PDB file of C-alpha atoms in Angstrom:
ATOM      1  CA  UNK A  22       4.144 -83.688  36.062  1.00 61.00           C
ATOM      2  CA  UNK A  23       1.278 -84.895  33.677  1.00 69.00           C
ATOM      3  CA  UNK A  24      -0.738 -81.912  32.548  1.00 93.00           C
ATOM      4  CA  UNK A  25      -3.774 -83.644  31.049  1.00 97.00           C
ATOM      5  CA  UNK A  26      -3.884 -87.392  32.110  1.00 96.00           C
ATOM      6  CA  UNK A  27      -6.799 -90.158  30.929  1.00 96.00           C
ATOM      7  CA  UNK A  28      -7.070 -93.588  31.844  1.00 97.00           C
ATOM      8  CA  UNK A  29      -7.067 -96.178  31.214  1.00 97.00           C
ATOM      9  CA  UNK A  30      -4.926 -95.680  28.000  1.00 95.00           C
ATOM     10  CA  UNK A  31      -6.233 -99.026  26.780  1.00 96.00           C
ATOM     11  CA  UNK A  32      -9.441-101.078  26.751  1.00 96.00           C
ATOM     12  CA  UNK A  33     -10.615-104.001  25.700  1.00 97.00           C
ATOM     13  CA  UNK A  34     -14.472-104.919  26.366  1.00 97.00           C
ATOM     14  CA  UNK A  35     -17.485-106.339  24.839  1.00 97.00           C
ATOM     15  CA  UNK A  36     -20.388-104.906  23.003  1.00 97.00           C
ATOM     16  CA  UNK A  37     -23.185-104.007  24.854  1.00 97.00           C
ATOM     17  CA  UNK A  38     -20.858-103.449  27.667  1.00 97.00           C
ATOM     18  CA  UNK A  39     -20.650 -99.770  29.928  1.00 97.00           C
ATOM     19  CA  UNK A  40     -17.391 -98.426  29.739  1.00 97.00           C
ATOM     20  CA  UNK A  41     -15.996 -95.181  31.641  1.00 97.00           C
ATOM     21  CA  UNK A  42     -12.611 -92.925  30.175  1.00 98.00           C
ATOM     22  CA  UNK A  43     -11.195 -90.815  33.269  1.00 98.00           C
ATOM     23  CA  UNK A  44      -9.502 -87.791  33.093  1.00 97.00           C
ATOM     24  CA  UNK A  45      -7.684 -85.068  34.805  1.00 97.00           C
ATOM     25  CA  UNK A  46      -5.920 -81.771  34.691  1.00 97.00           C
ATOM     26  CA  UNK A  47      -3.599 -79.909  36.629  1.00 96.00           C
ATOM     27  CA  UNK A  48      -3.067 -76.876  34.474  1.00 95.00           C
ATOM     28  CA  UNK A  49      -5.912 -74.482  36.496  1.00 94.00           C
ATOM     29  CA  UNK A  50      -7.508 -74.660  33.064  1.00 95.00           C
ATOM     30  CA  UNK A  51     -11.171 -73.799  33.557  1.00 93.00           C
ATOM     31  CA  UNK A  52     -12.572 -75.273  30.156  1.00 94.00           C
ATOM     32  CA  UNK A  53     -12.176 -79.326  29.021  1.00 95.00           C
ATOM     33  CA  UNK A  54     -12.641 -81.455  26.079  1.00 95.00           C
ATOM     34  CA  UNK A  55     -13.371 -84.492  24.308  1.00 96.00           C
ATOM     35  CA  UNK A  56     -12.004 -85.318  20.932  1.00 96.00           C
ATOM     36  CA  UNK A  57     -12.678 -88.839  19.353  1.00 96.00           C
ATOM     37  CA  UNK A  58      -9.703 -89.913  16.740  1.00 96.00           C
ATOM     38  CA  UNK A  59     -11.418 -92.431  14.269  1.00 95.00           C
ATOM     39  CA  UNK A  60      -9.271 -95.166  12.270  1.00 93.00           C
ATOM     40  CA  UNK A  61      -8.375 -92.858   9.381  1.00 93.00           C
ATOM     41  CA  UNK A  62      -7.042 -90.832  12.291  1.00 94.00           C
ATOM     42  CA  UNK A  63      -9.530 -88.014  12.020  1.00 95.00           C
ATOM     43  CA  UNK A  64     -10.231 -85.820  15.107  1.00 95.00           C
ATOM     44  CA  UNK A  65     -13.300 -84.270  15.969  1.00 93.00           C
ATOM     45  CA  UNK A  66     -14.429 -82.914  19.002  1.00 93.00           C
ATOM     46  CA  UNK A  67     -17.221 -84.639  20.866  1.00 94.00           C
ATOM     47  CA  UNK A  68     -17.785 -82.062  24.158  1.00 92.00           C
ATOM     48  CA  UNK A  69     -16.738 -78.828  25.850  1.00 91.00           C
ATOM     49  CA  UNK A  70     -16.974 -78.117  29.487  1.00 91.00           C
ATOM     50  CA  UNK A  71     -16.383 -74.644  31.064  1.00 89.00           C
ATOM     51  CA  UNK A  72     -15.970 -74.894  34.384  1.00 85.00           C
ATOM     52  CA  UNK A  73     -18.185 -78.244  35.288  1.00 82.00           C
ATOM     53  CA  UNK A  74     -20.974 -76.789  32.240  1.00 85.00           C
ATOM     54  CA  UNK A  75     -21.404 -78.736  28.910  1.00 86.00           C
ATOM     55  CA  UNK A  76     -20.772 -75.605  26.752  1.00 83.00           C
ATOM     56  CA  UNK A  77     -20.468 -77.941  23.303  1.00 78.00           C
ATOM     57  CA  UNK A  78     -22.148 -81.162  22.520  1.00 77.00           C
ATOM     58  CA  UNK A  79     -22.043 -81.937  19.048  1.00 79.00           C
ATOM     59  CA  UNK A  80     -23.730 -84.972  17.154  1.00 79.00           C
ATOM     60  CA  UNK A  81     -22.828 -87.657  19.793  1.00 89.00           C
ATOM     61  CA  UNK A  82     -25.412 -90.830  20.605  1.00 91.00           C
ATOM     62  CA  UNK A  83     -26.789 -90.207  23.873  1.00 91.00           C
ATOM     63  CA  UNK A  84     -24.888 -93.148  24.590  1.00 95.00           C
ATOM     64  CA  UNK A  85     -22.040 -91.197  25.758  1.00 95.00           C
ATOM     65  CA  UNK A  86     -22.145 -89.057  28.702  1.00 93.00           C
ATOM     66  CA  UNK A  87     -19.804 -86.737  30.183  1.00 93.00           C
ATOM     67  CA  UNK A  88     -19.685 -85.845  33.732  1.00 93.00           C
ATOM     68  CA  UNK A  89     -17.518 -82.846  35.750  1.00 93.00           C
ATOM     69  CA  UNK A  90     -17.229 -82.770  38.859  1.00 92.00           C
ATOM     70  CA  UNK A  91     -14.976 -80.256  39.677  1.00 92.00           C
ATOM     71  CA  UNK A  92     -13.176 -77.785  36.540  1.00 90.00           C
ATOM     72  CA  UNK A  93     -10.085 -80.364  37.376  1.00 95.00           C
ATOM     73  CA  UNK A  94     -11.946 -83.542  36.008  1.00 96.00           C
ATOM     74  CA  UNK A  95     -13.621 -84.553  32.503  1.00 96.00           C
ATOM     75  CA  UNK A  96     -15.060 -88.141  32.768  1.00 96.00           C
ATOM     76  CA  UNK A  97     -16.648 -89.735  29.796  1.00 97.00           C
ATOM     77  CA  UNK A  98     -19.022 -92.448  30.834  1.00 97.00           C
ATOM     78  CA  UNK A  99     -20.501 -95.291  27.341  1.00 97.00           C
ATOM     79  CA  UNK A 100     -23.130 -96.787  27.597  1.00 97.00           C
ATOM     80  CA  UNK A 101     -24.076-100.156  25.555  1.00 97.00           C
ATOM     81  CA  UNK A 102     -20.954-100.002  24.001  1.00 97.00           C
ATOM     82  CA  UNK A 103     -20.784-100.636  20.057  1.00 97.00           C
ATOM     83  CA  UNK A 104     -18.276-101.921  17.231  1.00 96.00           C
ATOM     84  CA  UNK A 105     -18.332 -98.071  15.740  1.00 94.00           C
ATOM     85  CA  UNK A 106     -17.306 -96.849  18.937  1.00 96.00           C
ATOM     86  CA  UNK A 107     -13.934 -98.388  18.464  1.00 97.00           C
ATOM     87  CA  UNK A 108     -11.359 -95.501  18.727  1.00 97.00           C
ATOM     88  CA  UNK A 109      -9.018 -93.171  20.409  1.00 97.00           C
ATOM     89  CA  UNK A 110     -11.012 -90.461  22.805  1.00 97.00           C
ATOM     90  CA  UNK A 111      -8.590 -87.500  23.911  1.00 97.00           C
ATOM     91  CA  UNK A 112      -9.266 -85.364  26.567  1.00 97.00           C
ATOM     92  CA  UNK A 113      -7.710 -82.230  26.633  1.00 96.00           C
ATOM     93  CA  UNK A 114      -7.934 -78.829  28.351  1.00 96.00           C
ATOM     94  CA  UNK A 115      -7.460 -74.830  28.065  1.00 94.00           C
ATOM     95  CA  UNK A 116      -7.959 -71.598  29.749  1.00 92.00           C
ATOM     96  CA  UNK A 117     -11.326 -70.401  28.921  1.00 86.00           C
ATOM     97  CA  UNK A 118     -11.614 -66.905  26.909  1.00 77.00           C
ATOM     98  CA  UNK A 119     -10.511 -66.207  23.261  1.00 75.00           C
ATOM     99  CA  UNK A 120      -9.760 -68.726  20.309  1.00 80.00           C
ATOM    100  CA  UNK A 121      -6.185 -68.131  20.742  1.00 87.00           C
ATOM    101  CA  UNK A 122      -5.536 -69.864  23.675  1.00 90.00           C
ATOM    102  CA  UNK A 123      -3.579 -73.457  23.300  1.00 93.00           C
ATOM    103  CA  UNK A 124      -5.568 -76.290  23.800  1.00 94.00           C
ATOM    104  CA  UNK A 125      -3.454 -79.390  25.687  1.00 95.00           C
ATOM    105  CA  UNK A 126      -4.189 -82.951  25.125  1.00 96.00           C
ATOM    106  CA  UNK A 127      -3.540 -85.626  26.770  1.00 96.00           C
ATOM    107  CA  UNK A 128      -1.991 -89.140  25.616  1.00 95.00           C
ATOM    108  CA  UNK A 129      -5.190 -90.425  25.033  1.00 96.00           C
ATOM    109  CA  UNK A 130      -7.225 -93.707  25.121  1.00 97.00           C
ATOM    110  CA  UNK A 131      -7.665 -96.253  22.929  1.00 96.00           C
ATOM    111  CA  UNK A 132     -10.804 -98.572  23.256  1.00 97.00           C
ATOM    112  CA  UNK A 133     -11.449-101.522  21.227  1.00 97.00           C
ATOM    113  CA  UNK A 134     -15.333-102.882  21.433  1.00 97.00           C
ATOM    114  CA  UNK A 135     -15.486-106.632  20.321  1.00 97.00           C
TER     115      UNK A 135
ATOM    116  CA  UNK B   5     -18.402 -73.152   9.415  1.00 82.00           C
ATOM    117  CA  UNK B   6     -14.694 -73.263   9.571  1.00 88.00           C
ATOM    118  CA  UNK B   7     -12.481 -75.995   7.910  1.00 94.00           C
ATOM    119  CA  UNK B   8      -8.354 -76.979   7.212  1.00 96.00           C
ATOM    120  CA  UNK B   9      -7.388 -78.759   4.173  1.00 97.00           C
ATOM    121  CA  UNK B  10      -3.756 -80.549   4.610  1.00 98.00           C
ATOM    122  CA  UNK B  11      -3.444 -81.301   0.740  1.00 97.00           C
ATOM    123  CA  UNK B  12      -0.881 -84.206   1.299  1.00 97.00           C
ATOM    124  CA  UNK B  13      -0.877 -87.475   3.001  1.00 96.00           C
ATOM    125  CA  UNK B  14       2.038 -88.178   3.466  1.00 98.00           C
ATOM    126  CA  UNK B  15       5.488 -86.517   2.614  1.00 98.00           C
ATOM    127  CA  UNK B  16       9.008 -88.071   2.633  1.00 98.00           C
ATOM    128  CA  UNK B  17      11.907 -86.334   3.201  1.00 98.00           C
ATOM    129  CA  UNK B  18      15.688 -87.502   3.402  1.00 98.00           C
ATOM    130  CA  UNK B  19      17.467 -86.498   6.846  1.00 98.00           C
ATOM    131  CA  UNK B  20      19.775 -83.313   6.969  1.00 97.00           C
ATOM    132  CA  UNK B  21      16.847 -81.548   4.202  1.00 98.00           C
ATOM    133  CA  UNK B  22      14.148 -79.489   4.766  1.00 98.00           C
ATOM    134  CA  UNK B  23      10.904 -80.229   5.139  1.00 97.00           C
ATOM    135  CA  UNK B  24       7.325 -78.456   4.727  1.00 98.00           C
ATOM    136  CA  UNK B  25       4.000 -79.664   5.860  1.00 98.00           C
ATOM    137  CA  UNK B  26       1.435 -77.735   3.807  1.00 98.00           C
ATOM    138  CA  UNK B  27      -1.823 -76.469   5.684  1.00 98.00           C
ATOM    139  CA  UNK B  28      -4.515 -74.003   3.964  1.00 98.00           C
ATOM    140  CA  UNK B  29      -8.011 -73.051   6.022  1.00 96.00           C
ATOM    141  CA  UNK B  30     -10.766 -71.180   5.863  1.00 94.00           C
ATOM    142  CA  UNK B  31     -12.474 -69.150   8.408  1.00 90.00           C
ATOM    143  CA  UNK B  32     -14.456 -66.056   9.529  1.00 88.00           C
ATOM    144  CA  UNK B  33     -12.593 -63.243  11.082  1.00 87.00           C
ATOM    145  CA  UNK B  34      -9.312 -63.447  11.981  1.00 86.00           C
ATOM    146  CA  UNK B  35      -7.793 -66.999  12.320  1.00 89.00           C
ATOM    147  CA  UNK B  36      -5.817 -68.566  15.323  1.00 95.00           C
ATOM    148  CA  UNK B  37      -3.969 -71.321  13.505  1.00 97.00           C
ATOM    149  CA  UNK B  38      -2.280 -74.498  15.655  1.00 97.00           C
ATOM    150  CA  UNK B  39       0.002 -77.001  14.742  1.00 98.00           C
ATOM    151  CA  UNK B  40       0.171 -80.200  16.425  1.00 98.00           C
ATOM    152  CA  UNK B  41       2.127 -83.781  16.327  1.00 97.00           C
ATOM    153  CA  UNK B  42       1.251 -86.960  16.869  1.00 97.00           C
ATOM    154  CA  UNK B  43       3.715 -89.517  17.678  1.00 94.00           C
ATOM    155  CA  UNK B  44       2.939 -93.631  17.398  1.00 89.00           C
ATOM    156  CA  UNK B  45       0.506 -94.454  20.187  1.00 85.00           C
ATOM    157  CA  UNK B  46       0.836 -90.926  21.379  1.00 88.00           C
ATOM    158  CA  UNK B  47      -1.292 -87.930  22.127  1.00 90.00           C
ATOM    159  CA  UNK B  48      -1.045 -84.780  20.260  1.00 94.00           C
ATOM    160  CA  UNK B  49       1.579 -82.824  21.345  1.00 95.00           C
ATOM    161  CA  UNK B  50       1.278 -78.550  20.705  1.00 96.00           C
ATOM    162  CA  UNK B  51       4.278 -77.347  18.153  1.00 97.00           C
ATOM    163  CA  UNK B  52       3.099 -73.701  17.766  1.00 97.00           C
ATOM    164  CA  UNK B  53       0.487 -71.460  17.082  1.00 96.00           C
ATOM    165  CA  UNK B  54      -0.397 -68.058  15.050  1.00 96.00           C
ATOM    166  CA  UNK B  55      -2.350 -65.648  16.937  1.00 93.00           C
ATOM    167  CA  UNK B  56      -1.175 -61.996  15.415  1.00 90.00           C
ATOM    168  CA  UNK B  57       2.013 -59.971  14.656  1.00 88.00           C
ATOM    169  CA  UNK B  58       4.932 -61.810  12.800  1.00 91.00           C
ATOM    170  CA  UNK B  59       3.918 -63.915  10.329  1.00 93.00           C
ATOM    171  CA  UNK B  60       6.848 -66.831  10.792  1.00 96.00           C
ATOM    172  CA  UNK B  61       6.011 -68.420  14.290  1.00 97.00           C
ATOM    173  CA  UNK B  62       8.831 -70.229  15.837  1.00 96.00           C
ATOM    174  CA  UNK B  63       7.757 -73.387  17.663  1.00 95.00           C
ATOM    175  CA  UNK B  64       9.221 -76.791  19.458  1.00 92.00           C
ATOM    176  CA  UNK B  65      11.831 -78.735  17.942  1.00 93.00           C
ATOM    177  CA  UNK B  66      12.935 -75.903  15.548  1.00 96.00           C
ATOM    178  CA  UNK B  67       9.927 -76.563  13.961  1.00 97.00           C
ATOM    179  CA  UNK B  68       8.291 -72.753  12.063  1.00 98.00           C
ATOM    180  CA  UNK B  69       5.280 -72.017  10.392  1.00 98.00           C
ATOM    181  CA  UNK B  70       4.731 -68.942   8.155  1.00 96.00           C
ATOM    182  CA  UNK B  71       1.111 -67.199   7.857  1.00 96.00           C
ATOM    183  CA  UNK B  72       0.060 -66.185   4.715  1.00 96.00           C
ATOM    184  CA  UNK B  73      -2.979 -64.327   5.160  1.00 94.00           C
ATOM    185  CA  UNK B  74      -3.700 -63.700   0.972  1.00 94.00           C
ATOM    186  CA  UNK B  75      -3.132 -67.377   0.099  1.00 96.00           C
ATOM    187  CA  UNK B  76      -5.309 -68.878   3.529  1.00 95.00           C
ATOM    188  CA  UNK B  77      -2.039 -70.923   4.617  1.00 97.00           C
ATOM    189  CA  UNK B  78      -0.016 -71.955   7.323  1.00 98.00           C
ATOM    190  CA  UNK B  79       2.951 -74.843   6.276  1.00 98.00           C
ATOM    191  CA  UNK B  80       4.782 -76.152   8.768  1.00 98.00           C
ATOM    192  CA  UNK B  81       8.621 -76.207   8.047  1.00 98.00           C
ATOM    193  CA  UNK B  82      11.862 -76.909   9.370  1.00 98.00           C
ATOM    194  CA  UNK B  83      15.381 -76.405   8.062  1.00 97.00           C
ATOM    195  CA  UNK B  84      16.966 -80.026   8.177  1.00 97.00           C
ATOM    196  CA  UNK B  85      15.184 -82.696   8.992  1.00 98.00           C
ATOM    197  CA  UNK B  86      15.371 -85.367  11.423  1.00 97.00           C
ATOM    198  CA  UNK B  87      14.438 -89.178  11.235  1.00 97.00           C
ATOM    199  CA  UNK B  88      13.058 -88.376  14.710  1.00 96.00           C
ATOM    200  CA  UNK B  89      10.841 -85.875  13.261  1.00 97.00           C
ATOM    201  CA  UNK B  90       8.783 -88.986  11.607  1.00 97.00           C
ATOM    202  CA  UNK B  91       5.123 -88.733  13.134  1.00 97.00           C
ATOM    203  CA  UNK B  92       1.911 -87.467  12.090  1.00 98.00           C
ATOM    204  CA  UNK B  93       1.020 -84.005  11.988  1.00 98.00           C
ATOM    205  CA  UNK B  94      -2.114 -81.837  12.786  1.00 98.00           C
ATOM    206  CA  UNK B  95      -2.964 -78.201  11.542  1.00 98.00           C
ATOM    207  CA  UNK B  96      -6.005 -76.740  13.507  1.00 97.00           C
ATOM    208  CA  UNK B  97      -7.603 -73.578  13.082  1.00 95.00           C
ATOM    209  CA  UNK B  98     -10.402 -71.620  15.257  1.00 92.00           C
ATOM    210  CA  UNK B  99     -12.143 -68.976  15.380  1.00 87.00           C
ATOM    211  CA  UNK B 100     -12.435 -65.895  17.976  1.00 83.00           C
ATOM    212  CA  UNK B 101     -15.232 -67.374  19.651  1.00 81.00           C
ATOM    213  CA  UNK B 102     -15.108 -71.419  18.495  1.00 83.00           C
ATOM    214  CA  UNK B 103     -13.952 -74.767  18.776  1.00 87.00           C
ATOM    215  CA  UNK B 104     -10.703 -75.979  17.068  1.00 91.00           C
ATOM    216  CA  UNK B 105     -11.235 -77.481  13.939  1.00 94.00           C
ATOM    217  CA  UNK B 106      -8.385 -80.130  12.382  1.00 96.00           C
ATOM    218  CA  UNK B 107      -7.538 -80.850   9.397  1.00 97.00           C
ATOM    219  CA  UNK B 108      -7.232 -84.774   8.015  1.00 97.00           C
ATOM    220  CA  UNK B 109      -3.612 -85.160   9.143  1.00 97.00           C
ATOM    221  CA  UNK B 110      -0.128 -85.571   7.276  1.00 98.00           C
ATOM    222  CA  UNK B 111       2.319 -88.157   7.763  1.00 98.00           C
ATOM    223  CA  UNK B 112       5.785 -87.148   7.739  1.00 98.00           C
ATOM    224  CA  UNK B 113       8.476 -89.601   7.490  1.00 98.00           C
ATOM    225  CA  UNK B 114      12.435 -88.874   7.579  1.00 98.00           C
ATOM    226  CA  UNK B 115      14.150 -91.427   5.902  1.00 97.00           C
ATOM    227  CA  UNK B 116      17.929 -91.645   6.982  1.00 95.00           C
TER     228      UNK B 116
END
């Protein structure tokens, strides 16, 4: 009963290499994320869809780009993968409206560039 | 712009004792304040949230937080502590119309 689920939860690859992070939800939520965890563990988020339209993109290298295709699926696509892009990328998702509402994460993916 | 300060990282606290996880933000209008943990190789996991009305918010794990809207905080407590309580911990705030915002983390371990 997985509410928010990515895969892979680990990668390995290569720099220079295109790498793509999948993810699903089955909460009915209509809006989804992308967070990015660095190595001091910091979190900050990278998108926001509402209902399969980018809503939030904040400083991210075009390198990186997210695709919906339905309000059920978040898919982060990299491009020419680099060392700095070593980290964990959450996806997570919420019912759209007010700032109140609980935003769910999943368990996350943790990419290593070499 | 809003932003959460967690002013410790890391607190240690003996089993059986209680703990608190101190969290103070800043934001415009009213605040909707989130606590979250973090377990090893884990994703973040919701504890509880503040939206309005009583100011101690009972969460997961008999984990509580208590709003304190004149000092800008939210700490995290819990009555006796468990070693399985060891993880990292996340306070988030955001605003009525805005993306969550975290703060840098605290790592709590229990020691038996």
């Amino acid at each position: 009963d997985t509410a928010v689920s990515q895969t892979p939860k680990y990668l390995v690859t290569q720099m220079g290499n295109d790498k793509s992070i999948k993810c699903e939800q089955n909460l009915g939520h209509d809006t989804m994320y992308w967070y990015k965890q660095d190595s001091k563990k910091f979190l900050k988020i990278m998108f926001s869809y509402n209902n399969k339209e980018l809503i939030i993109n904040e400083t991210v290298p075009n390198r990186f780009s997210p695709k919906s295709p339905d309000k059920a699926h978040l898919n982060l696509h990299i491009n020419s993968l680099e060392l700095g892009d070593s980290a964990v990328y959450f996806c997570a998702s919420s019912p759209s409206g007010g700032g109140g509402n609980t935003i769910y994460f999943g368990e996350g993916s943790w990419l290593t560039v070499v | 712009a809003q932003s959460v300060a967690q002013p410790e990282d890391q607190v240690n606290v003996a089993e059986g004792n209680p703990l608190t996880v101190k969290c103070t933000y800043s934001v415009s209008g009213n605040p909707y304040l989130f606590w979250y943990v973090q377990y090893p190789n884990r994703g973040l996991q919701f504890l509880l949230k503040y939206i309005t009305g009583d100011n101690l918010v009972k969460g997961s794990y008999g984990f509580e937080a208590e709003f304190n809207k004149s000092q800008t905080s939210f700490h995290l407590k819990k009555p006796s502590a468990l070693v399985s309580d060891s993880a990292l911990y996340f306070c988030a705030v955001r605003p009525a119309q805005g993306q969550l915002t975290f703060g840098s983390g605290t790592q709590l371990t229990v020691l038996p």
